[in-house]
Coordinates of C-alpha atoms in Angstrom, one line a residue:
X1 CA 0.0 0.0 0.0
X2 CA 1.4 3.5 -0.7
X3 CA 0.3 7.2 -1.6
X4 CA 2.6 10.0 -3.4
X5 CA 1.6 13.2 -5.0
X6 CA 2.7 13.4 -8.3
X7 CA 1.7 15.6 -11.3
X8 CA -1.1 14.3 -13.9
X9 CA -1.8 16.9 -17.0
X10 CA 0.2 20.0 -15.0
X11 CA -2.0 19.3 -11.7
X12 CA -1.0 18.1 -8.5
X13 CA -2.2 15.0 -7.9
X14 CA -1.8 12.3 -5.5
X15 CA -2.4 8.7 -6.2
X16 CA -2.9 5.6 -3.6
X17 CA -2.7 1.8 -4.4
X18 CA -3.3 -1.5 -2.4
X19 CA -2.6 -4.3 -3.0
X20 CA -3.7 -7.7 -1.9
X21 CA -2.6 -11.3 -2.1
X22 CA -3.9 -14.3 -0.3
X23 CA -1.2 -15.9 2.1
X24 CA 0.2 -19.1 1.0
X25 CA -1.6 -21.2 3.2
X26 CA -4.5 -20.4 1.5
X27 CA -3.4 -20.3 -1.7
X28 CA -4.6 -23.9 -2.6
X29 CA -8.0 -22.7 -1.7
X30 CA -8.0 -19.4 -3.5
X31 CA -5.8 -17.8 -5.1
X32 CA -6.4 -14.0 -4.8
X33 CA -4.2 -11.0 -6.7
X34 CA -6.1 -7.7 -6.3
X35 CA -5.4 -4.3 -6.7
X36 CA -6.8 -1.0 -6.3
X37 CA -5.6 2.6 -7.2
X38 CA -7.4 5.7 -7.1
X39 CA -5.9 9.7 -7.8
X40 CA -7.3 12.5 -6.3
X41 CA -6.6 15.9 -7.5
X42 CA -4.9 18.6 -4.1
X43 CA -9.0 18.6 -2.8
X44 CA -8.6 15.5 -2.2
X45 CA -11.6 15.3 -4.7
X46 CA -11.8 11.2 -6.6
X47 CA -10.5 11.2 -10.0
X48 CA -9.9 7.8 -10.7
X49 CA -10.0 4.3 -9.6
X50 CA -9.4 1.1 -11.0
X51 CA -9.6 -2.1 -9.6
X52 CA -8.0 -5.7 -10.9
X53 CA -9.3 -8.8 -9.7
X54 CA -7.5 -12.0 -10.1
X55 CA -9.3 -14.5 -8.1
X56 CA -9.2 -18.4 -9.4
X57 CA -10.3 -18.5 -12.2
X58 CA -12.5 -15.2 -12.0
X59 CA -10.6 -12.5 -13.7
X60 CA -11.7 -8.5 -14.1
X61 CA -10.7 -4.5 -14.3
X62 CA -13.2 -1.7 -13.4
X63 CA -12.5 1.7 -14.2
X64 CA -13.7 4.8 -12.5
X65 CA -14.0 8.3 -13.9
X66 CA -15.6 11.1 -11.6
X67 CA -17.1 14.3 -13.2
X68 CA -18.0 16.3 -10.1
X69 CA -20.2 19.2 -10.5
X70 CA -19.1 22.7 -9.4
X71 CA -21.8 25.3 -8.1
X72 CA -18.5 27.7 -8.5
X73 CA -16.0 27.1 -11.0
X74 CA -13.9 30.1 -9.6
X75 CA -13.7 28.6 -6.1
X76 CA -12.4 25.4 -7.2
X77 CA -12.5 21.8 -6.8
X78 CA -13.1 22.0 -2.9
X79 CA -15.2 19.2 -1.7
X80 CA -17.7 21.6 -0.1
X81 CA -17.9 23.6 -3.6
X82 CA -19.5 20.2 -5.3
X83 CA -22.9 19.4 -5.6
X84 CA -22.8 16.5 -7.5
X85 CA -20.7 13.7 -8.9
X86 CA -20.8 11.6 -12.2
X87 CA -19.4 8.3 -12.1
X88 CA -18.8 6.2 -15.6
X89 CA -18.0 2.7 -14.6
X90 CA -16.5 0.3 -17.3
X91 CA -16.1 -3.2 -16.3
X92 CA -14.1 -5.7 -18.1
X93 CA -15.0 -9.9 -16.7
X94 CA -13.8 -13.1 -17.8
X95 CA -15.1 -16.3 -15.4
X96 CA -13.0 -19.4 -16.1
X97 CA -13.7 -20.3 -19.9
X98 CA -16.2 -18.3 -20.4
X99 CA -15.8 -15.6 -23.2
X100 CA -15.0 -12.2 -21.3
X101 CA -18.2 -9.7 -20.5
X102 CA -17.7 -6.0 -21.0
X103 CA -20.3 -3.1 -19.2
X104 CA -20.7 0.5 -18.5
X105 CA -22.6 2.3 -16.2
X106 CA -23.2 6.0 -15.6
X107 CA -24.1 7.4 -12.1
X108 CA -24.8 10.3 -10.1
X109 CA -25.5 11.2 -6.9
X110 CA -25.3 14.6 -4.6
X111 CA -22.3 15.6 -3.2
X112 CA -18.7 13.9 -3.6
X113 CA -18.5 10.4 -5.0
X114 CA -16.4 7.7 -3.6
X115 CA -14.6 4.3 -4.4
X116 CA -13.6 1.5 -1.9
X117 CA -9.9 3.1 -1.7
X118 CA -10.8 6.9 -2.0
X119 CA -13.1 6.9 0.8
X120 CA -10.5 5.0 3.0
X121 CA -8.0 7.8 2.4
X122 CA -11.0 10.5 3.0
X123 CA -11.8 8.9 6.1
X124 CA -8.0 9.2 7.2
X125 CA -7.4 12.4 6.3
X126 CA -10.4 13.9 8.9
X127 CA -9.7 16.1 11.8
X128 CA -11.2 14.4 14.6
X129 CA -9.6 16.7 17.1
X130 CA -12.1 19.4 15.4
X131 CA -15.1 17.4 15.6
X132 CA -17.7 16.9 18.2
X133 CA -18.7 13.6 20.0
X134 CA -21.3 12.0 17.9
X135 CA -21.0 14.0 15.0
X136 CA -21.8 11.8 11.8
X137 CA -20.4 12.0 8.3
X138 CA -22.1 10.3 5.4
X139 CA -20.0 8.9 2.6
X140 CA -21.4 7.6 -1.0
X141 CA -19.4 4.9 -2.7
X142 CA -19.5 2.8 -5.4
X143 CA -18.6 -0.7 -5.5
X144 CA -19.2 -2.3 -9.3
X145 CA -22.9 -1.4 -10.2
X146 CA -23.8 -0.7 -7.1
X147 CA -23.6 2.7 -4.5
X148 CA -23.6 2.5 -0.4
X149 CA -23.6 4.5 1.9
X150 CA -20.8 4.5 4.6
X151 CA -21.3 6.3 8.0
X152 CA -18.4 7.6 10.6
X153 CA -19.4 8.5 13.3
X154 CA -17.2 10.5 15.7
X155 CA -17.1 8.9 19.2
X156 CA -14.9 10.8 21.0
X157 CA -11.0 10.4 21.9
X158 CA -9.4 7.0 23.7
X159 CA -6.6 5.8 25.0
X160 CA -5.2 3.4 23.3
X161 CA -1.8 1.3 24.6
X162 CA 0.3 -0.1 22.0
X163 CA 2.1 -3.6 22.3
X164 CA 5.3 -1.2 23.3
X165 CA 3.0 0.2 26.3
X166 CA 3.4 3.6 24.9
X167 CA -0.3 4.9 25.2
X168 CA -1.4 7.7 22.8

C-alpha cells in the first residue's frame, strides 16, 4: 500500500494503491491478486479508480472516472464547492472459460462520490480533534454497479496502549 503526489496533466495530484494477495496457506483454496488505485486531485476530490481482480479462475478490471459538479467554477475543486458527482463505470470480466463480459454504467449522486480506496484515504485524512462527539459523516461509494452509503461517526478520543505500552 502507498500514496505520493505526483503531477497528472500539470495538476497536482496524488495517487494511492493496495494491494492484496492471499497468504500461501490459503493459496490452494484461492488464489487471490487484487489491486486497487485511485488519484485524487490537491482537494482530495476522486478522479480515478481502478480495480483488478485475479481470483481463481474469475478475472476482471473496473475503471472509475468522476465528473464532479461545481456550483462555483472560480472557487475550485473544494469538496464543499461540489454538488454532485458523475461516475462512468466500465467493467471488463472473464469467469473461467467463459468468453470475457464487457459493461458500463453512468451514475450520479449529490455531493462527492467515492470508491472502496478513496473513501479510505478520506476517512483518514479527517480532523477528529475538530469534531464533536457523535458528530456523523455520510459517505457515497461505489462498488461495481452498485452505490452504499458509509457512516463515521465521531465517538470521542481513547486511550489506546500499543504492544510497546506507549499509550497515545
Amino acid at each position: 500500500s502507498y500514496f505520493k503526489e505526483n503531477t497528472r496533466d500539470g495538476q497536482t495530484q496524488f495517487h494511492g494503491q493496495l494491494a492484496a494477495k492471499t497468504l500461501s496457506v490459503v493459496e490452494h483454496i484461492m488464489k487471490v491478486r487484487d489491486t486497487l488505485d485511485c488519484w485524487f486531485n490537491a482537494d482530495m476530490v476522486p478522479l480515478e479508480f481502478r480495480k483488478g481482480t485475479h481470483e481463481g479462475s474469475y478475472n476482471s478490471v473496473a475503471h472509475y472516472a468522476y465528473t464532479p459538479y461545481l456550483h462555483n467554477k472560480e472557487a475550485g475543486s473544494k469538496i464543499s464547492n461540489i454538488d454532485s458527482t458523475k461516475v462512468l463505470v466500465n467493467r471488463w470480466i472473464k469467469k473461467g472459460k467463459d468468453p470475457s463480459q464487457s459493461e458500463s454504467h453512468v451514475f450520479s449522486n449529490k455531493g462527492v462520490a467515492y470508491d472502496m480506496l478513496s473513501v479510505f484515504y478520506s476517512i483518514r485524512r479527517l480532523d477528529f480533534g475538530k469534531m464533536k462527539k457523535g458528530k456523523t459523516l455520510r459517505y457515497v461509494c461505489y462498488d461495481g454497479v452498485k452505490s452504499q452509503i458509509i457512516k463515521v461517526e465521531f465517538q470521542g478520543e481513547e486511550e489506546c496502549e500499543l504492544r510497546s505500552d506507549k499509550k497515545y
